[in-house]
Structure formats: structure tokens, C-alpha cells
Amino acid sequence: MFGCGIYGFITRKNMIAILISLELMLNAVDINFAVFNRFLFPGQMEGMFFSLFAIGLAAAETALAIAIVINVYRAARNVDIRQLTKMKF
Amino acid sequence: MELSYTVAVLIIPVFMFLFLGIVGVKLSKKTAGILGTLAMGVTTVIAYAAAITYFFGTDQGQVVDGVRQQLTVLDLTWLEFTKNLVIKIGVLLDPISAMMLIVISTVSFMVHLYSLGYMDGERGFQRYYAFLSLFTFSMLGLVLATNIFQMYIFWELVGVSSYLLIGFYYTLPAAVSASKKAFIVTRFADLGFLVGILILSFYTDTFDFMSLTSDPQAAISTAGGATFLGCSVMTWALTLIFMGGAGKSAMFPLHIWLPDAMEGPTPVSALIHAATMVVAGVYLVARLFPLYAVDVTALEIITVVGAFTALYAAAVACVQSDIKRVLAFSTISQIAFMITALGVATPELHEGVGYMASMFHLFTHAMFKALLFLCAGAIIHAVHSNEMSAMGGLRKYMPICHIAFLIGCLAIAGIPPFAGFFSKDEILVAAYAKSPIWGVWLSVVAGMTAFYMFRLYYKIFWWNNPDYGHHTPHEAPMTMTFPLIFLGLVSIVAGFIPFGEFVSVGRADYSGFHIHVDPKVAISSVVIAVIGIVLATVMYRKENDIPERLANRFRGLWTAAYHRFYIDEIYQFITHKIIFARISKPIAWFDRRIIDGTMDLLANVTNSASFAVRRMQSGSIQTYVWFYLVGAVAVAVITILCLI
């Protein structure tokens, strides 16, 4: 799942798709946290809570990113990452 | 102090320079010229007042034990680096500087007046007057300097104003190259001057003329017998300082700039290149004369250089065809006379008569040479050419100019009672007293002087009558003839000034001798001058072919002299073929290829390297992530491999 996220992040042109890939990676990490906590330290709950914390953070981060994407779309009428070269020197 | 108003002779011209230089273009030409002339007139009056007060004033300890003291009437500290290295600016009055005040202000005022007529209607008339003021300021500053460093500053300033005035007609390539030549040659000589100043002040711990000359023996001995290449450092210092003087005074072999400097306007030639600036070298040696007097080697160098230059320049002057060139070489020859007179002056010998004679000749020469140049200017103004072939028979058209020129010629030839006779006679006396060889040598040159001056005179005013066509030459306007008449009168009477009473080094063993005409020397010099004149009369009075035949007989000598014995060509050869081709070219190549090349290479490598890595900084996050991923995987793989 993490690999899928990386692949998507590198290859997608659409900013929304890139954002989804990013979420995929985050979720992969969350799952890893939960799973490894369960297997390695069965009596403890830190990994679980960390996952919950990361999910909350991811929600906020996604909201921010979506806002940026929308603003970019308003400015450029486009969300293609390869054509957004206006700010490039 | 009472005489402190002397500083006004510096302030007025420098103010006029700034005023005419800045707002001159707003004024009409006439206003600018009259303003400049009036200011110069005021300066002249002040200079005369100062000189007369100095020479005839009796109060304030001006005269102690029958010796006129050197007075520092103004003394300001300008720069203070260390306790010893203090540079001052001041005004020094002593017999020679007071005498120079009179010479410079008189000639400068006459030239200002004359230029009103001569430069009438020229482009840049205001600029011309501004430069004249600048020159007057710097020359007066030079002679009034209290220390050698101040003198050096003004020395360079006269060089600059000379450069500006030679190149006044800056649209003519000849004038431009002549001004560059004058500047470069004198600058080169000034290099020696500067080194000499540094050596001298390093060993004596002072720039001040008065402390340098008050006890020359002590000043010389402070060097403590330090030597360089077999000569004592003091000899080196004095010789190098003389080199600066030789550059300004156009001594052989640094004389090459002066004939070319004649490209400037003729009044400028009269002021700068005949009467004042070119005698700065003589003045410099005279100023430091007590030091030179105890250094026999330096004096000998001065004598030899002076005597050789006198003969060389006289020989060249005999065959030139441009009247200003003849006068230029005659100036070189006469200044060489003064230099030689200083060289043969020693305190033991005839009471240092050479020193007085040199200053005397400087004074009279300034007057009659300025007169001759101003006459030449009037002639050039009338016939619009510098070449003798365009002149002839002018005595009918320009009677005032004719008489004035004749007076000048008689004065320079040394016919009594004209001014040049007395001063030249004193020089000859000094030379004979030193050694008969120098005496005979200078007598021969004096004869040649008479010959070439009268050749010039006859060629201009007699000879044949070329066809002037519809444009007949006419007498110059009043503003131009008045200076001629005035300077002519001065040239007649200046010889009767009891010069020995006035000019001394300010020390007991130099002063207080009277001018005594030595009958043997006087008669022989007059006879020689008359022979020269008679020879010139026979050859040039009426148009004939004697000069042509003589020139053909001595074709080689004549051509060599006409080309100034190829000194310019030798310089050309040395500078272009040897210095430029053999030294400068390789250095330029090394600079362009090796030094610049290394730097260029570094820059180019950096440039291309950054071009090569430019693609990495694309700004595309995805590419970065790709790199990061590959790198992270690579690190992980390597770590794992290491751990296994």
C-alpha cells in the first residue's frame, strides 16, 4: 500500500490524485503502526493511539491541501502539476 | 607678517580658473578675456608689490649682516602623518622666488593681453583663459613653495596645464599627440624627481627647503656614507631630482617634447614653453643649489648635460624651417646655458658667479624669448603659416613687429647694450673661471645662437618677397603690439639691472658681488656674436643660393640636423621596437592568455558545471521524490548488505 502511494505520488499529474496517493501512504503508515504494535508489544497501546493521532492530523492536512488545490485551480484553471510553472524562475 | 598678502597671487588666479572654467561659457568671449586679463593685472600688481617690498624693505630682520633672509610669510600644516613626515603648504620669499614672481607675472600678464588679439574669435576662448589662469596659479605656487613636496605638487600642476594648453586645438591630431608626448616625457622625468625627493627626505628627515639648504654639509653627511652603485645616495638623490628638472627644462635626451609642444597656440608657447615653465628645472636646481654645491659629481653631470644640450639644440636650430621650431630649439639651447651656468658655479670659484648669472639669464631670457615668441605669433597671425618659405620681406608690412623682433634677436645674440649681453657674459665668465674648455664651448654656442637667430630674422623680414596675393600681411592689433613694445623695452634695459645685488642664495658666501664685465670675455663674446650675425647676413639677407649650396655640400650633416639628429626616431625605435614589441607585447600576452585565461577558465568551468546540474533543480517535487526514493532504497540496501 505504501508502494502504491509512492508510485502514485511520482507518476500522477493531477494534484488531487497526488493528494490521494499521499493519503494512501499515510494510511499505510497508520496500518503499520497498529499492526506492529499488535505483534511486537501486545500489552501496550502507544502505536494504536499514534495511529489515531495521525488520522486526525491527516484529516486537517487534507483539508489544507484541498484548500490549496482549489485556490490553485482558481488561479490557473488547471490542476495539472506539470503545467503549473508560473512561479518557476 | 607684513608680506603675507603675497598669498593673493595664488588665490586670484585659482579663483579665476574656477570662475572662468565653470561659468565662462555663459559669458561672452570678450567679457571672459577681459576679466581674465584684469585679474592677471591685479595679480601682477600684487606680485610687484611683494617683490619690491621684499627687495627694498629694510624692516623685520629682512637683512641680517648684509644678507637678505629667506622669509616664510605663510606656513600651514596640511598633512601630518608622523612626527617627522609633515607636509606643509606655505609661501616662501627669497631673492630667486621674488625674481620669479616678477618674471612670471609680467610675462603672464603680457600673454593675457596679447591673447585678447591673437585668440580673437577662436573656439573655446573662455576655456583658454581658464587654462592660462590655472597655469599662472601653478607656476606661482611652484616658485613660492616652501618645501619640496609642495613644489612637486605644483610641478605636476604646471605639467597638467601645459598638457591642456598644448592640446588646446584638440581637433588637430598633431596637437593631441604633441600634448600626450609632452605629458608622458615630463611624467617619466618626474618619476626620477619623485624618487629623488623620497631618497633625499628619507635621509634628511625633512622636505623643507630652508632646513635642507641652511646647512647642506650636515644634510649631505646624514646619509652617513650610504652608497648605491658606487655613488653616494645623496648624489643619486640630487641627480634624480635634476632628472625631473631636465624633463621640464627639456634637457637632452628628454628634450623631445618641447619642439612638438609648439603645436599649441603661440602665446602659450611664449608663456609656458619659453619664459616660465621650462625654466622650472633651472629654478629647481637653483632652489636646492646649496646642496648641489657640495656634491661635485651631481654638479658635473649637470654641467655636461647642459653644455651638450646647448650645442645640440643650437645645431638643430640652424637648419629648421618652422619658425616656432627654431625658437623652440633656441629656448632649449638657452636653458641649457642656464643649467651649465649652475653647473659651473661653485662657491670657491669666483664667488658663485654662475649661480647669479644663471638667474640673471633666466630673467632676461624670459623677457626676450617671450618677445620673440609673441612676434612670431604676430607673424603667423599675419601670414597664416609657420613655415619660413611663406614669409619674407615682412619688414615693410609689419614695422613694429620687425623692430621688436630685431631687438629680441640682438638681445639673444648678446650684443650690448641689450639684455642678453650682460647675462650671457656673466655665464661665460663663470664658465671660463671653471675651465677654459667650457668657456670656449659656450662661446661657440653663443656664436651659433647669433647665427641662427639672424638667419631666422633675415628669412622672415628680408630674403625674397613671396607673392602674398590679395591677402597682404598687416600689422597686428593694438592688444598684440603693446606687449611687443613693452617686452622690447624691457629687453633693452633689463641688462642694466644690478642683478648681483638682488640675487643670492641667502647665505653670506654667495652674496654681495657686483656684476663686473670682464673685458676679455665681453669683447670676445661680442666678436663671436658679430661673426655669427655677419655670416647670417651674407647668407640670408637677399635671396641667393649660398644656403642651398652649403646644404648640398654638407648634405649628410644638414639632413641629420634637420631631422634633429634622429633623436625622435631613436625614441620611436626604443619605445616601439624594443619596449613595446619585446617587453610589453609578451607581458600583454601573458596577461591576456595566462592570467586572464586562468580566470576565464575557472569561470567557464563553473558555468558549464552549473549548466550540467541545472536539470536536477527542476522544481518538480515528483522528481525530487524519485531521487529521494532511489537514494533511500540505495542506503537501505547498502546498510543491509553491510549488516549481513
PDB file of N, CA and C in Angstrom, chain B residues 415 450 525-535:
ATOM      1  N   ILE B 415      74.420  91.239 -28.034  1.00  0.00           N
ATOM      2  CA  ILE B 415      75.043  92.475 -28.498  1.00  0.00           C
ATOM      3  C   ILE B 415      74.761  93.547 -27.444  1.00  0.00           C
ATOM      4  N   ALA B 450      73.746  83.481 -32.322  1.00  0.00           N
ATOM      5  CA  ALA B 450      73.637  84.699 -33.129  1.00  0.00           C
ATOM      6  C   ALA B 450      73.326  84.341 -34.569  1.00  0.00           C
ATOM      7  N   SER B 525      83.133  87.641 -26.722  1.00  0.00           N
ATOM      8  CA  SER B 525      81.771  87.151 -26.985  1.00  0.00           C
ATOM      9  C   SER B 525      81.051  88.063 -27.979  1.00  0.00           C
ATOM     10  N   VAL B 526      81.314  89.370 -27.877  1.00  0.00           N
ATOM     11  CA  VAL B 526      80.688  90.267 -28.853  1.00  0.00           C
ATOM     12  C   VAL B 526      81.228  89.977 -30.247  1.00  0.00           C
ATOM     13  N   VAL B 527      82.548  89.764 -30.338  1.00  0.00           N
ATOM     14  CA  VAL B 527      83.142  89.477 -31.644  1.00  0.00           C
ATOM     15  C   VAL B 527      82.525  88.211 -32.232  1.00  0.00           C
ATOM     16  N   ILE B 528      82.378  87.207 -31.389  1.00  0.00           N
ATOM     17  CA  ILE B 528      81.802  85.950 -31.882  1.00  0.00           C
ATOM     18  C   ILE B 528      80.368  86.164 -32.351  1.00  0.00           C
ATOM     19  N   ALA B 529      79.620  86.925 -31.550  1.00  0.00           N
ATOM     20  CA  ALA B 529      78.231  87.191 -31.939  1.00  0.00           C
ATOM     21  C   ALA B 529      78.179  87.948 -33.258  1.00  0.00           C
ATOM     22  N   VAL B 530      79.096  88.931 -33.408  1.00  0.00           N
ATOM     23  CA  VAL B 530      79.090  89.710 -34.645  1.00  0.00           C
ATOM     24  C   VAL B 530      79.453  88.816 -35.828  1.00  0.00           C
ATOM     25  N   ILE B 531      80.404  87.912 -35.623  1.00  0.00           N
ATOM     26  CA  ILE B 531      80.750  86.984 -36.701  1.00  0.00           C
ATOM     27  C   ILE B 531      79.516  86.186 -37.120  1.00  0.00           C
ATOM     28  N   GLY B 532      78.795  85.683 -36.109  1.00  0.00           N
ATOM     29  CA  GLY B 532      77.579  84.920 -36.405  1.00  0.00           C
ATOM     30  C   GLY B 532      76.587  85.749 -37.192  1.00  0.00           C
ATOM     31  N   ILE B 533      76.420  86.997 -36.768  1.00  0.00           N
ATOM     32  CA  ILE B 533      75.440  87.849 -37.441  1.00  0.00           C
ATOM     33  C   ILE B 533      75.883  88.152 -38.870  1.00  0.00           C
ATOM     34  N   VAL B 534      77.186  88.439 -39.036  1.00  0.00           N
ATOM     35  CA  VAL B 534      77.690  88.765 -40.372  1.00  0.00           C
ATOM     36  C   VAL B 534      77.509  87.571 -41.303  1.00  0.00           C
ATOM     37  N   LEU B 535      77.807  86.400 -40.769  1.00  0.00           N
ATOM     38  CA  LEU B 535      77.642  85.181 -41.558  1.00  0.00           C
ATOM     39  C   LEU B 535      76.190  85.035 -42.008  1.00  0.00           C
TER      40      LEU B 535
END
